[in-house]
PDB file of C-alpha atoms in Angstrom:
ATOM      1  CA  SER A   1      -0.187  -0.125   0.165  1.00  0.00           C
ATOM      2  CA  GLN A   2       1.106   3.094  -0.386  1.00  0.00           C
ATOM      3  CA  TYR A   3       1.027   4.738   2.738  1.00  0.00           C
ATOM      4  CA  GLY A   4       2.475   1.502   4.362  1.00  0.00           C
ATOM      5  CA  SER A   5       1.539  -0.654   6.996  1.00  0.00           C
ATOM      6  CA  ASP A   6       2.174  -1.539  11.163  1.00  0.00           C
ATOM      7  CA  SER A   7       0.380  -4.102  13.533  1.00  0.00           C
ATOM      8  CA  THR A   8       0.808  -4.278  16.964  1.00  0.00           C
ATOM      9  CA  THR A   9       0.377  -7.485  18.875  1.00  0.00           C
ATOM     10  CA  HIS A  10      -1.397  -7.706  22.621  1.00  0.00           C
ATOM     11  CA  SER A  11      -1.277 -10.178  24.971  1.00  0.00           C
ATOM     12  CA  ILE A  12      -4.001 -10.636  26.949  1.00  0.00           C
ATOM     13  CA  VAL A  13      -4.156 -12.864  30.103  1.00  0.00           C
ATOM     14  CA  VAL A  14      -7.387 -14.494  31.144  1.00  0.00           C
ATOM     15  CA  HIS A  15      -7.396 -15.589  34.956  1.00  0.00           C
ATOM     16  CA  LEU A  16     -10.409 -18.064  35.523  1.00  0.00           C
ATOM     17  CA  GLY A  17     -11.897 -17.354  38.522  1.00  0.00           C
ATOM     18  CA  PRO A  18     -10.488 -19.461  41.836  1.00  0.00           C
ATOM     19  CA  ALA A  19     -11.896 -23.418  41.460  1.00  0.00           C
ATOM     20  CA  ILE A  20     -13.739 -23.265  45.178  1.00  0.00           C
ATOM     21  CA  SER A  21     -15.013 -25.985  46.588  1.00  0.00           C
ATOM     22  CA  VAL A  22     -17.840 -25.504  49.459  1.00  0.00           C
ATOM     23  CA  SER A  23     -18.489 -28.625  52.174  1.00  0.00           C
ATOM     24  CA  PRO A  24     -21.286 -29.624  53.552  1.00  0.00           C
ATOM     25  CA  SER A  25     -23.239 -28.218  50.470  1.00  0.00           C
ATOM     26  CA  SER A  26     -26.552 -29.282  52.025  1.00  0.00           C
ATOM     27  CA  SER A  27     -27.183 -30.096  55.681  1.00  0.00           C
ATOM     28  CA  GLU A  28     -29.560 -30.524  58.246  1.00  0.00           C
ATOM     29  CA  ILE A  29     -29.687 -29.493  61.851  1.00  0.00           C
ATOM     30  CA  LYS A  30     -32.156 -28.861  64.552  1.00  0.00           C
ATOM     31  CA  MET A  31     -32.788 -25.517  66.365  1.00  0.00           C
ATOM     32  CA  GLY A  32     -30.390 -24.604  68.316  1.00  0.00           C
ATOM     33  CA  GLU A  33     -27.313 -26.825  66.856  1.00  0.00           C
ATOM     34  CA  THR A  34     -24.507 -25.390  64.836  1.00  0.00           C
ATOM     35  CA  ILE A  35     -22.448 -26.960  61.998  1.00  0.00           C
ATOM     36  CA  GLN A  36     -19.018 -25.472  60.350  1.00  0.00           C
ATOM     37  CA  LEU A  37     -18.911 -24.414  56.923  1.00  0.00           C
ATOM     38  CA  ASN A  38     -15.666 -24.670  54.633  1.00  0.00           C
ATOM     39  CA  ALA A  39     -14.958 -23.130  52.039  1.00  0.00           C
ATOM     40  CA  SER A  40     -11.440 -23.591  49.876  1.00  0.00           C
ATOM     41  CA  GLY A  41      -9.799 -22.387  46.524  1.00  0.00           C
ATOM     42  CA  GLY A  42      -9.205 -18.618  47.755  1.00  0.00           C
ATOM     43  CA  ILE A  43      -7.634 -16.589  49.715  1.00  0.00           C
ATOM     44  CA  LEU A  44     -10.335 -14.250  50.882  1.00  0.00           C
ATOM     45  CA  TYR A  45     -13.663 -14.960  51.477  1.00  0.00           C
ATOM     46  CA  PHE A  46     -16.950 -13.176  51.870  1.00  0.00           C
ATOM     47  CA  TRP A  47     -20.304 -15.422  53.270  1.00  0.00           C
ATOM     48  CA  HIS A  48     -23.616 -13.774  53.361  1.00  0.00           C
ATOM     49  CA  PRO A  49     -26.124 -13.586  54.696  1.00  0.00           C
ATOM     50  CA  GLY A  50     -23.608 -12.993  57.947  1.00  0.00           C
ATOM     51  CA  SER A  51     -26.439 -13.796  60.457  1.00  0.00           C
ATOM     52  CA  GLY A  52     -26.402 -17.017  62.403  1.00  0.00           C
ATOM     53  CA  LEU A  53     -22.206 -17.186  61.097  1.00  0.00           C
ATOM     54  CA  ASN A  54     -19.398 -16.485  63.835  1.00  0.00           C
ATOM     55  CA  ASP A  55     -17.750 -14.965  60.936  1.00  0.00           C
ATOM     56  CA  SER A  56     -18.349 -13.511  57.546  1.00  0.00           C
ATOM     57  CA  LEU A  57     -15.381 -13.126  56.256  1.00  0.00           C
ATOM     58  CA  ILE A  58     -13.210 -16.227  57.183  1.00  0.00           C
ATOM     59  CA  ASN A  59     -13.040 -19.773  55.097  1.00  0.00           C
ATOM     60  CA  ASN A  60     -14.645 -21.664  57.996  1.00  0.00           C
ATOM     61  CA  PRO A  61     -17.204 -19.921  59.933  1.00  0.00           C
ATOM     62  CA  VAL A  62     -19.342 -22.195  62.166  1.00  0.00           C
ATOM     63  CA  ALA A  63     -23.126 -21.274  61.316  1.00  0.00           C
ATOM     64  CA  SER A  64     -26.028 -21.290  63.459  1.00  0.00           C
ATOM     65  CA  PRO A  65     -29.243 -20.092  62.050  1.00  0.00           C
ATOM     66  CA  ASN A  66     -32.853 -20.071  63.171  1.00  0.00           C
ATOM     67  CA  VAL A  67     -34.139 -20.573  60.031  1.00  0.00           C
ATOM     68  CA  THR A  68     -33.288 -22.600  57.067  1.00  0.00           C
ATOM     69  CA  THR A  69     -30.821 -20.288  55.130  1.00  0.00           C
ATOM     70  CA  THR A  70     -28.854 -20.365  52.020  1.00  0.00           C
ATOM     71  CA  TYR A  71     -25.225 -19.021  52.366  1.00  0.00           C
ATOM     72  CA  TYR A  72     -23.587 -17.550  49.378  1.00  0.00           C
ATOM     73  CA  VAL A  73     -19.857 -17.469  49.228  1.00  0.00           C
ATOM     74  CA  THR A  74     -17.461 -15.693  47.133  1.00  0.00           C
ATOM     75  CA  ALA A  75     -13.724 -16.753  47.208  1.00  0.00           C
ATOM     76  CA  THR A  76     -11.270 -14.462  45.689  1.00  0.00           C
ATOM     77  CA  ASP A  77      -7.651 -15.566  44.888  1.00  0.00           C
ATOM     78  CA  ILE A  78      -4.869 -13.641  44.378  1.00  0.00           C
ATOM     79  CA  ASP A  79      -4.936 -12.244  41.309  1.00  0.00           C
ATOM     80  CA  GLY A  80      -8.567 -10.778  42.435  1.00  0.00           C
ATOM     81  CA  CYS A  81     -10.347 -13.414  40.705  1.00  0.00           C
ATOM     82  CA  ALA A  82     -13.382 -14.508  42.142  1.00  0.00           C
ATOM     83  CA  SER A  83     -15.710 -17.387  41.675  1.00  0.00           C
ATOM     84  CA  HIS A  84     -19.305 -17.956  44.384  1.00  0.00           C
ATOM     85  CA  ASP A  85     -20.611 -21.038  45.744  1.00  0.00           C
ATOM     86  CA  SER A  86     -23.287 -21.927  48.071  1.00  0.00           C
ATOM     87  CA  ALA A  87     -24.217 -24.129  51.251  1.00  0.00           C
ATOM     88  CA  VAL A  88     -27.630 -24.598  52.446  1.00  0.00           C
ATOM     89  CA  VAL A  89     -28.352 -24.985  55.752  1.00  0.00           C
ATOM     90  CA  ASN A  90     -31.552 -26.896  56.743  1.00  0.00           C
ATOM     91  CA  ILE A  91     -33.452 -26.482  59.667  1.00  0.00           C
ATOM     92  CA  ILE A  92     -35.031 -29.447  61.442  1.00  0.00           C
ATOM     93  CA  PRO A  93     -37.781 -28.665  63.443  1.00  0.00           C
ATOM     94  CA  THR A  94     -37.906 -30.129  67.291  1.00  0.00           C
ATOM     95  CA  LEU A  95     -41.087 -32.342  67.669  1.00  0.00           C
ATOM     96  CA  PHE A  96     -43.412 -32.207  70.459  1.00  0.00           C
ATOM     97  CA  PHE A  97     -45.889 -34.751  71.790  1.00  0.00           C
ATOM     98  CA  PRO A  98     -47.442 -34.327  75.434  1.00  0.00           C
ATOM     99  CA  ASP A  99     -46.767 -36.713  78.282  1.00  0.00           C
ATOM    100  CA  ALA A 100     -50.008 -37.278  79.374  1.00  0.00           C
ATOM    101  CA  PHE A 101     -53.602 -36.511  78.499  1.00  0.00           C
ATOM    102  CA  SER A 102     -57.184 -36.583  79.873  1.00  0.00           C
ATOM    103  CA  PRO A 103     -60.100 -37.574  77.749  1.00  0.00           C
ATOM    104  CA  ASN A 104     -62.369 -36.821  80.302  1.00  0.00           C
ATOM    105  CA  GLY A 105     -64.655 -34.294  78.098  1.00  0.00           C
ATOM    106  CA  ASP A 106     -63.707 -30.898  80.350  1.00  0.00           C
ATOM    107  CA  GLY A 107     -62.144 -29.084  77.401  1.00  0.00           C
ATOM    108  CA  ARG A 108     -58.840 -29.399  78.597  1.00  0.00           C
ATOM    109  CA  ASN A 109     -56.172 -31.912  77.207  1.00  0.00           C
ATOM    110  CA  ASP A 110     -58.947 -33.932  76.016  1.00  0.00           C
ATOM    111  CA  VAL A 111     -57.392 -35.370  73.334  1.00  0.00           C
ATOM    112  CA  PHE A 112     -53.675 -37.008  72.465  1.00  0.00           C
ATOM    113  CA  ARG A 113     -51.935 -35.108  69.461  1.00  0.00           C
ATOM    114  CA  MET A 114     -49.046 -33.966  68.368  1.00  0.00           C
ATOM    115  CA  LEU A 115     -48.378 -30.499  69.424  1.00  0.00           C
ATOM    116  CA  ASN A 116     -46.928 -29.314  66.165  1.00  0.00           C
ATOM    117  CA  PRO A 117     -48.072 -30.759  63.202  1.00  0.00           C
ATOM    118  CA  GLN A 118     -47.572 -28.217  61.212  1.00  0.00           C
ATOM    119  CA  ASP A 119     -43.264 -29.220  61.300  1.00  0.00           C
ATOM    120  CA  VAL A 120     -43.739 -32.593  59.913  1.00  0.00           C
ATOM    121  CA  ILE A 121     -44.624 -33.369  56.186  1.00  0.00           C
ATOM    122  CA  ASP A 122     -45.752 -36.783  56.980  1.00  0.00           C
ATOM    123  CA  MET A 123     -46.241 -39.242  59.537  1.00  0.00           C
ATOM    124  CA  LYS A 124     -47.869 -42.834  60.727  1.00  0.00           C
ATOM    125  CA  ILE A 125     -48.065 -43.082  64.402  1.00  0.00           C
ATOM    126  CA  LYS A 126     -49.769 -45.856  66.161  1.00  0.00           C
ATOM    127  CA  ILE A 127     -51.134 -46.390  70.065  1.00  0.00           C
ATOM    128  CA  PHE A 128     -51.194 -49.599  72.174  1.00  0.00           C
ATOM    129  CA  ASN A 129     -52.150 -50.743  75.232  1.00  0.00           C
ATOM    130  CA  ARG A 130     -50.322 -52.035  78.048  1.00  0.00           C
ATOM    131  CA  TRP A 131     -50.284 -55.764  76.405  1.00  0.00           C
ATOM    132  CA  GLY A 132     -49.497 -54.520  73.123  1.00  0.00           C
ATOM    133  CA  GLN A 133     -52.445 -54.316  71.720  1.00  0.00           C
ATOM    134  CA  LEU A 134     -53.312 -51.543  68.393  1.00  0.00           C
ATOM    135  CA  VAL A 135     -55.727 -49.098  69.937  1.00  0.00           C
ATOM    136  CA  TYR A 136     -55.619 -46.034  67.528  1.00  0.00           C
ATOM    137  CA  GLU A 137     -53.294 -45.727  64.109  1.00  0.00           C
ATOM    138  CA  SER A 138     -53.231 -42.810  62.118  1.00  0.00           C
ATOM    139  CA  SER A 139     -51.653 -41.534  58.974  1.00  0.00           C
ATOM    140  CA  THR A 140     -51.240 -37.776  59.595  1.00  0.00           C
ATOM    141  CA  PRO A 141     -49.626 -35.257  62.020  1.00  0.00           C
ATOM    142  CA  TYR A 142     -52.702 -33.401  62.608  1.00  0.00           C
ATOM    143  CA  PHE A 143     -54.258 -36.757  64.114  1.00  0.00           C
ATOM    144  CA  GLU A 144     -56.018 -36.424  67.440  1.00  0.00           C
ATOM    145  CA  TRP A 145     -56.989 -39.703  69.537  1.00  0.00           C
ATOM    146  CA  ASP A 146     -59.889 -39.325  72.096  1.00  0.00           C
ATOM    147  CA  GLY A 147     -58.911 -42.462  74.572  1.00  0.00           C
ATOM    148  CA  LYS A 148     -61.243 -44.670  73.054  1.00  0.00           C
ATOM    149  CA  PHE A 149     -60.881 -48.060  71.057  1.00  0.00           C
ATOM    150  CA  LYS A 150     -63.663 -49.055  69.383  1.00  0.00           C
ATOM    151  CA  SER A 151     -65.781 -46.058  70.265  1.00  0.00           C
ATOM    152  CA  ILE A 152     -65.153 -47.070  73.898  1.00  0.00           C
ATOM    153  CA  ASP A 153     -63.306 -45.250  76.273  1.00  0.00           C
ATOM    154  CA  GLN A 154     -60.369 -47.270  77.783  1.00  0.00           C
ATOM    155  CA  GLU A 155     -59.187 -47.140  81.285  1.00  0.00           C
ATOM    156  CA  VAL A 156     -56.582 -44.575  82.626  1.00  0.00           C
ATOM    157  CA  ASP A 157     -53.332 -46.647  81.921  1.00  0.00           C
ATOM    158  CA  VAL A 158     -50.166 -46.203  80.574  1.00  0.00           C
ATOM    159  CA  TYR A 159     -50.137 -46.212  76.689  1.00  0.00           C
ATOM    160  CA  VAL A 160     -47.192 -46.925  74.264  1.00  0.00           C
ATOM    161  CA  TRP A 161     -47.461 -44.814  71.058  1.00  0.00           C
ATOM    162  CA  GLU A 162     -44.741 -44.856  67.993  1.00  0.00           C
ATOM    163  CA  ALA A 163     -44.940 -42.366  64.932  1.00  0.00           C
ATOM    164  CA  ASP A 164     -42.609 -42.589  61.870  1.00  0.00           C
ATOM    165  CA  VAL A 165     -42.457 -39.022  61.460  1.00  0.00           C
ATOM    166  CA  LEU A 166     -40.367 -37.405  58.434  1.00  0.00           C
ATOM    167  CA  PRO A 167     -39.590 -33.622  59.542  1.00  0.00           C
ATOM    168  CA  LEU A 168     -39.959 -30.401  57.644  1.00  0.00           C
ATOM    169  CA  ASN A 169     -36.955 -29.744  55.760  1.00  0.00           C
ATOM    170  CA  SER A 170     -35.763 -33.453  56.478  1.00  0.00           C
ATOM    171  CA  THR A 171     -35.357 -36.218  53.912  1.00  0.00           C
ATOM    172  CA  ASP A 172     -35.151 -39.013  56.995  1.00  0.00           C
ATOM    173  CA  TYR A 173     -37.746 -40.247  58.667  1.00  0.00           C
ATOM    174  CA  VAL A 174     -37.228 -40.393  62.527  1.00  0.00           C
ATOM    175  CA  ILE A 175     -38.869 -42.908  64.650  1.00  0.00           C
ATOM    176  CA  MET A 176     -40.338 -41.133  67.854  1.00  0.00           C
ATOM    177  CA  LYS A 177     -41.526 -43.206  70.941  1.00  0.00           C
ATOM    178  CA  GLY A 178     -43.266 -42.431  74.105  1.00  0.00           C
ATOM    179  CA  ASN A 179     -45.512 -43.309  76.563  1.00  0.00           C
TER     180      ASN A 179
END
């Protein structure tokens, strides 16, 4: 060409974000318990939300949320590149059954029932008399046993119950027993 030519070469270095790893990625704890989260792959860490964490700027905070929480972590490497990951902490509710009931028709404690059925996805309960005879069974967490078997009031006595319960936020059934 009459004007000549010129060329310039530029090198561009692309740094990938750090290969971040978080464990556990999903966990289950009971209300009031704690679990340690761990992230690796960076040199700086930022977890959010920070509520329920003992320190949101370290790689291994201890989590104690009051509700099921997804914690997001950003890990930054020495080149200033960042990657993101998350960990879910599921809160398993504490399940409550009364120690006694009085089916005497006074309107107070007249039925045996679970005190927080809203915290259960699925359940089956069986109640047995002292001789091991099945006197009641139900497959709903909203059951109410009125102390009757075949429409007959049962004696004041000790009855044994066993429940197979799937709590809210859980993937595992829990076997609970009482009398």
